[in-house]
Amino acid sequence: MSQFTEIRNKLAFNIKHGNIQGSLEVAKATANFVDLIASSDGWTVASDLLKIVNDEGKKLTTALPLHATVANVLLQLMHIIRAEYYYAVNQSTQAVQRFVESCMNCEEIQEKKFSAQCPGLKDAILDHIAEYRTELDLSVDNITEQAAEQIQPGEVIMTIGRSSIVAAFLQAKKAAEHLSDFQVIVAEGAPQCEGVKMAELLAKSKIQTTLISDTNIYSFMSRVTKVILGTNLVLRSGGLRALPGAHMVGLVAHEHKVPVIVVAPTYKFSSMLSESHQSDNETFNLLANPKGVAKFKDGIIASNVKVLNPMYDFVPPDYVSQVVSNIGTYGVSHMFTAINELYGAVEESAKDLKMAVV
Amino acid sequence: MEENPVQPLSKSKRKRLRKKLNKQGPKEDGGEAQADLEFVPAVQVEPPAEPCPCLKPQPDLEREEESPVKVKEPENTQEIPKTEQIKMDVTKGAEMSREDIKAARQAKKAAKKSKENKKPEQKEEKTIVPKEKAQEQAQPKPAVVKEPVQKAPVEKIEETGSTDKGKVQQKSSKELKEERRLKQEAQRAAKAQKAEQAKAPPVIEAKPSKSVKAVTENVNKPAKPMLTGLARTIATMARECARIDCNPDGVHPAFLQLEARMQSRLLEGSTARVVGLMRALRSVINDYKVPENVAITRDLVEHVEKQVAYLRGRRLMSVALDHAIKSLRLNTLAYDVSEQEAKVTVNAAIDAYINKIEQDMQSVALNLAHKVKDGALLAVYSYSCLIMNALKQLFKTGKRFRVVVVGSNTHNGGMTMLSQLSDLGVECTYLLINQVNFIMPRVQLVLLGAESMLANCSMVGPAGSAQIACVANSQGVPVYACCETSKFSYDSHQGSFFKQNELEPEFLAPQLKNMPYMSQCSLRCDVVPERFISAIITEVTILPCSSVPDVLHSPSSDTVLKSRTT
């Protein structure tokens, strides 16, 4: 039982039971947790800190397998700690440059041990973590600032399900120019049918919305000029792990040559490389409770058959045109480099987090 | 009125009017003729249809600041003739009795003479009269609205009018404002009351059927935001769907029942609907009686067309149904045939057609057997009678296959298919259409039941077919459309927004249906482009999509089907 056990348990409880709602809040809470660890007295050298964060992180992610944001934030902060250590040890600017480059090029950094004593390291790390937390707070604003450029007047935009970031994105555009007359088509997004709530949100902001059934996506796509999707994760390859139906929307958009824009802040960027085979690899997809698919009253039928309710959908990078995030807009092919900057090389992050990265 | 009544008049006009009024002199009863003269419409109210619209409002314009006050003044409805009661309710605030005007004018003259007095005093004088009147109005108004003209208050005002001349009270501007406010409120109250009465007679509503109501409500659009683009398309569609071009009066109960079953999706799938239609027709024919002196062929054709028109008006007619009716060849019955013979002939045609359908289904099953290998994983979408039958046959002949049934949360087709297949003993899996990508890499072939095949080689199917075909195509899984040649249509359209496509009557989110800026749409049918379909399994053989026009125009095809009318 470490000193952080109780806090960690409380955090896991709050996230699991919905007291902390929304991926942004979850990200902030996790960052707070790491801040707490870093500002405590339990460590003197960087390797100690890394070990503590690793241990706590493992337990936290095991308790919250469905919240990928938690793992992402932990890994990103660990990379920050390593970077700060590296800067503290090698004061020269060239060394810093090398470090950054090596991350981007996916090379392993020379430093393995992180055990040298560095005065001022603690302060530097805490500063950097504070910076990270500010970035989290401003992430939605930074994204919505870009809305005005991305959406043109007279556009017909399609989306599926409910994403608070996409809603904020569209509302920002509407607020910025009252007369901008774009329309939004929202596909329902069975089985959760969150699209209904999304449509309500948008209509309340006086955006002309049309709610359609998922079965009509192909029919409406010929009239759509842009698709804007929210996502659960953006993978290193530029592909997405999104809600079910996103693949279909992306595919149909690809057929009709409609650009697909993904709106995702950095805490949704994942260090996972690819989906592996989606139906085989358990770390990619989960099968959820089938009650959304087959209703209880159909139980007599459903008891003789297999009812599947996969939680996520893989959207290949071919279908995605660009990713709008708080650090800027990236084309899909650049996602690999962008994510490397956040997490360091693949091997590093894969090594230290033998966490259940879901 | 040619002019805005509130506008000030020129001096010369004013003089002329004053002369006119003075000539006529005061009258005791304040008769109707004078009532017209003294007409002073209120600002908010539209001018009444007065006999002399050329009359202008009273020109009390020396004190222009008070003209609004004056104009709203008063509404003595006492002089209003009963016939004009209702009209006068509108302009209630506008009538002034002759006496009042006289009194007012004289008061003004007096005030003018004593012009050396302060301005507020003058104002007071004038507003005394209105104030009194305002008080009186506030009281009798509610009563006056519907009741006949009352004479009693007239005297009252006359008296007060006369006494007012002498009164010169000091009032502050605050009190003046108060008086004005009181008057305005009184007028507003009166107007509101009048509006209420106008609404009182109940609105007579027709009683539409439940599903129609649901669709008509979809048409109820918000007043403010103007619909553009897509929302407008949908609204137009909804309106067309709601429009009932048919009258259920002369329709046979069998058809009414058929329509209800089709609408509620009890009868689903093209083939099932055709069989249903044929059976309903049989009852119609059996109950049919030829009216006297009418050629049976013509009348019978019309009679049947009337029944069918009901379905057409409810947008339930599909290509297969159309062809079924045409193939009965009702208009080729001999002229001199008796009623009994005609009935026998038509019934025989109906039976033959139903038999043909059943045979076709068997043939499709046989053809399908070529494509389904043992141990294959098939995917089917929504309910199709044809495919269900085919799979049943296959299973009975010993082929073992597994099925993935893809459903949608808007209708129960998938569940129906699932229950029937699992009763058979087939190993099934069930998914929603959104998740079909999860299982598609494992599927060997996709079977889609077709509503019809269009002349441009695309397939019309239940909504969602295009998406499934698209996903299958991207994963390299062949897609087979199952369609008898009787469903090949001479029409062709592009895309799913075509006239005969219906909107689902139920809403996706009924709680949001009247929200402004929001519209909902759920199409029933989908057009699947040719490139997604690998082959069509018909009762004749397995055809590529491009052969559809060949079948339609081949010499052996039914030329009757080409005609546009029955």
PDB file of C-alpha atoms in Angstrom, chain A residues 226-333:
ATOM      1  CA  LYS A 226     -17.817  17.283 -45.307  1.00  0.00           C
ATOM      2  CA  VAL A 227     -17.834  14.650 -42.649  1.00  0.00           C
ATOM      3  CA  ILE A 228     -16.699  15.635 -39.172  1.00  0.00           C
ATOM      4  CA  LEU A 229     -16.123  12.824 -36.740  1.00  0.00           C
ATOM      5  CA  GLY A 230     -15.274  12.602 -33.126  1.00  0.00           C
ATOM      6  CA  THR A 231     -13.294   9.636 -31.970  1.00  0.00           C
ATOM      7  CA  ASN A 232     -12.242   7.600 -29.019  1.00  0.00           C
ATOM      8  CA  LEU A 233      -8.604   7.316 -30.087  1.00  0.00           C
ATOM      9  CA  VAL A 234      -6.380   8.400 -32.926  1.00  0.00           C
ATOM     10  CA  LEU A 235      -3.810   5.735 -33.625  1.00  0.00           C
ATOM     11  CA  ARG A 236      -0.234   6.257 -34.628  1.00  0.00           C
ATOM     12  CA  SER A 237      -0.996   5.216 -38.175  1.00  0.00           C
ATOM     13  CA  GLY A 238      -3.605   7.935 -38.464  1.00  0.00           C
ATOM     14  CA  GLY A 239      -6.419   5.474 -38.220  1.00  0.00           C
ATOM     15  CA  LEU A 240      -9.118   5.814 -35.615  1.00  0.00           C
ATOM     16  CA  ARG A 241     -10.741   3.776 -32.986  1.00  0.00           C
ATOM     17  CA  ALA A 242     -14.175   5.302 -32.947  1.00  0.00           C
ATOM     18  CA  LEU A 243     -17.734   4.410 -32.191  1.00  0.00           C
ATOM     19  CA  PRO A 244     -19.503   1.769 -34.279  1.00  0.00           C
ATOM     20  CA  GLY A 245     -20.682   3.154 -37.551  1.00  0.00           C
ATOM     21  CA  ALA A 246     -17.699   5.416 -38.006  1.00  0.00           C
ATOM     22  CA  HIS A 247     -16.092   2.948 -40.365  1.00  0.00           C
ATOM     23  CA  MET A 248     -19.217   2.869 -42.466  1.00  0.00           C
ATOM     24  CA  VAL A 249     -19.448   6.642 -42.563  1.00  0.00           C
ATOM     25  CA  GLY A 250     -15.789   6.908 -43.502  1.00  0.00           C
ATOM     26  CA  LEU A 251     -16.131   4.292 -46.193  1.00  0.00           C
ATOM     27  CA  VAL A 252     -19.239   5.776 -47.744  1.00  0.00           C
ATOM     28  CA  ALA A 253     -17.609   9.220 -47.644  1.00  0.00           C
ATOM     29  CA  HIS A 254     -14.577   7.765 -49.358  1.00  0.00           C
ATOM     30  CA  GLU A 255     -16.861   6.362 -52.056  1.00  0.00           C
ATOM     31  CA  HIS A 256     -18.396   9.752 -52.620  1.00  0.00           C
ATOM     32  CA  LYS A 257     -15.054  11.558 -52.352  1.00  0.00           C
ATOM     33  CA  VAL A 258     -16.187  13.529 -49.351  1.00  0.00           C
ATOM     34  CA  PRO A 259     -13.400  14.673 -47.019  1.00  0.00           C
ATOM     35  CA  VAL A 260     -13.444  13.322 -43.496  1.00  0.00           C
ATOM     36  CA  ILE A 261     -12.176  15.559 -40.721  1.00  0.00           C
ATOM     37  CA  VAL A 262     -11.477  14.159 -37.314  1.00  0.00           C
ATOM     38  CA  VAL A 263     -11.591  16.443 -34.322  1.00  0.00           C
ATOM     39  CA  ALA A 264      -9.425  15.098 -31.517  1.00  0.00           C
ATOM     40  CA  PRO A 265      -7.402  16.736 -28.764  1.00  0.00           C
ATOM     41  CA  THR A 266      -3.960  15.398 -27.892  1.00  0.00           C
ATOM     42  CA  TYR A 267      -5.088  13.286 -24.993  1.00  0.00           C
ATOM     43  CA  LYS A 268      -6.882  11.121 -27.525  1.00  0.00           C
ATOM     44  CA  PHE A 269      -3.735  10.421 -29.472  1.00  0.00           C
ATOM     45  CA  SER A 270      -2.721   6.893 -28.703  1.00  0.00           C
ATOM     46  CA  SER A 271       0.640   5.233 -28.879  1.00  0.00           C
ATOM     47  CA  MET A 272      -0.928   2.127 -30.341  1.00  0.00           C
ATOM     48  CA  LEU A 273       0.373   1.524 -33.772  1.00  0.00           C
ATOM     49  CA  SER A 274      -2.429  -0.246 -35.481  1.00  0.00           C
ATOM     50  CA  GLU A 275      -5.477  -2.171 -34.759  1.00  0.00           C
ATOM     51  CA  SER A 276      -3.988  -5.578 -35.319  1.00  0.00           C
ATOM     52  CA  HIS A 277      -6.785  -7.683 -36.479  1.00  0.00           C
ATOM     53  CA  GLN A 278      -9.758  -6.041 -34.959  1.00  0.00           C
ATOM     54  CA  SER A 279     -11.859  -9.016 -34.232  1.00  0.00           C
ATOM     55  CA  ASP A 280      -9.016 -11.101 -32.922  1.00  0.00           C
ATOM     56  CA  ASN A 281      -6.962  -8.845 -30.823  1.00  0.00           C
ATOM     57  CA  GLU A 282      -8.657  -8.236 -27.543  1.00  0.00           C
ATOM     58  CA  THR A 283      -6.732  -5.119 -26.867  1.00  0.00           C
ATOM     59  CA  PHE A 284      -8.381  -3.312 -29.710  1.00  0.00           C
ATOM     60  CA  ASN A 285     -12.017  -4.023 -29.510  1.00  0.00           C
ATOM     61  CA  LEU A 286     -14.344  -5.025 -26.762  1.00  0.00           C
ATOM     62  CA  LEU A 287     -17.656  -6.748 -26.935  1.00  0.00           C
ATOM     63  CA  ALA A 288     -20.103  -4.969 -24.780  1.00  0.00           C
ATOM     64  CA  ASN A 289     -23.430  -5.896 -23.269  1.00  0.00           C
ATOM     65  CA  PRO A 290     -25.729  -6.959 -26.103  1.00  0.00           C
ATOM     66  CA  LYS A 291     -28.763  -5.272 -24.668  1.00  0.00           C
ATOM     67  CA  GLY A 292     -28.370  -2.361 -27.032  1.00  0.00           C
ATOM     68  CA  VAL A 293     -28.502  -4.673 -29.995  1.00  0.00           C
ATOM     69  CA  ALA A 294     -31.152  -7.175 -29.037  1.00  0.00           C
ATOM     70  CA  LYS A 295     -33.824  -5.888 -26.776  1.00  0.00           C
ATOM     71  CA  PHE A 296     -34.863  -7.696 -23.662  1.00  0.00           C
ATOM     72  CA  LYS A 297     -38.226  -8.595 -25.127  1.00  0.00           C
ATOM     73  CA  ASP A 298     -36.459 -10.506 -27.869  1.00  0.00           C
ATOM     74  CA  GLY A 299     -34.696 -12.545 -25.284  1.00  0.00           C
ATOM     75  CA  ILE A 300     -36.309 -15.791 -26.300  1.00  0.00           C
ATOM     76  CA  ILE A 301     -34.771 -15.543 -29.698  1.00  0.00           C
ATOM     77  CA  ALA A 302     -31.563 -14.073 -28.483  1.00  0.00           C
ATOM     78  CA  SER A 303     -30.840 -16.930 -26.141  1.00  0.00           C
ATOM     79  CA  ASN A 304     -30.269 -19.293 -29.058  1.00  0.00           C
ATOM     80  CA  VAL A 305     -28.025 -17.061 -31.048  1.00  0.00           C
ATOM     81  CA  LYS A 306     -24.863 -15.089 -30.606  1.00  0.00           C
ATOM     82  CA  VAL A 307     -25.574 -11.411 -30.241  1.00  0.00           C
ATOM     83  CA  LEU A 308     -22.556  -9.234 -30.789  1.00  0.00           C
ATOM     84  CA  ASN A 309     -22.133  -5.667 -29.679  1.00  0.00           C
ATOM     85  CA  PRO A 310     -18.631  -4.481 -30.444  1.00  0.00           C
ATOM     86  CA  MET A 311     -17.864  -1.208 -28.751  1.00  0.00           C
ATOM     87  CA  TYR A 312     -15.475   0.274 -31.204  1.00  0.00           C
ATOM     88  CA  ASP A 313     -14.937   0.539 -34.879  1.00  0.00           C
ATOM     89  CA  PHE A 314     -11.681   0.807 -36.701  1.00  0.00           C
ATOM     90  CA  VAL A 315     -11.428   3.472 -39.356  1.00  0.00           C
ATOM     91  CA  PRO A 316      -8.407   2.982 -41.581  1.00  0.00           C
ATOM     92  CA  PRO A 317      -6.181   6.005 -42.263  1.00  0.00           C
ATOM     93  CA  ASP A 318      -7.194   5.937 -45.928  1.00  0.00           C
ATOM     94  CA  TYR A 319     -10.618   7.213 -45.087  1.00  0.00           C
ATOM     95  CA  VAL A 320      -9.432  10.091 -42.927  1.00  0.00           C
ATOM     96  CA  SER A 321      -8.403  13.326 -44.539  1.00  0.00           C
ATOM     97  CA  GLN A 322      -7.110  15.376 -41.639  1.00  0.00           C
ATOM     98  CA  VAL A 323      -7.023  15.539 -37.872  1.00  0.00           C
ATOM     99  CA  VAL A 324      -7.849  18.807 -36.135  1.00  0.00           C
ATOM    100  CA  SER A 325      -6.298  18.952 -32.696  1.00  0.00           C
ATOM    101  CA  ASN A 326      -5.301  21.533 -30.162  1.00  0.00           C
ATOM    102  CA  ILE A 327      -1.720  21.487 -31.352  1.00  0.00           C
ATOM    103  CA  GLY A 328      -2.773  22.145 -34.918  1.00  0.00           C
ATOM    104  CA  THR A 329      -4.218  20.410 -37.910  1.00  0.00           C
ATOM    105  CA  TYR A 330      -2.398  17.387 -39.210  1.00  0.00           C
ATOM    106  CA  GLY A 331      -2.715  15.417 -42.354  1.00  0.00           C
ATOM    107  CA  VAL A 332      -3.014  11.757 -41.760  1.00  0.00           C
ATOM    108  CA  SER A 333       0.435  10.918 -42.967  1.00  0.00           C
TER     109      SER A 333
END
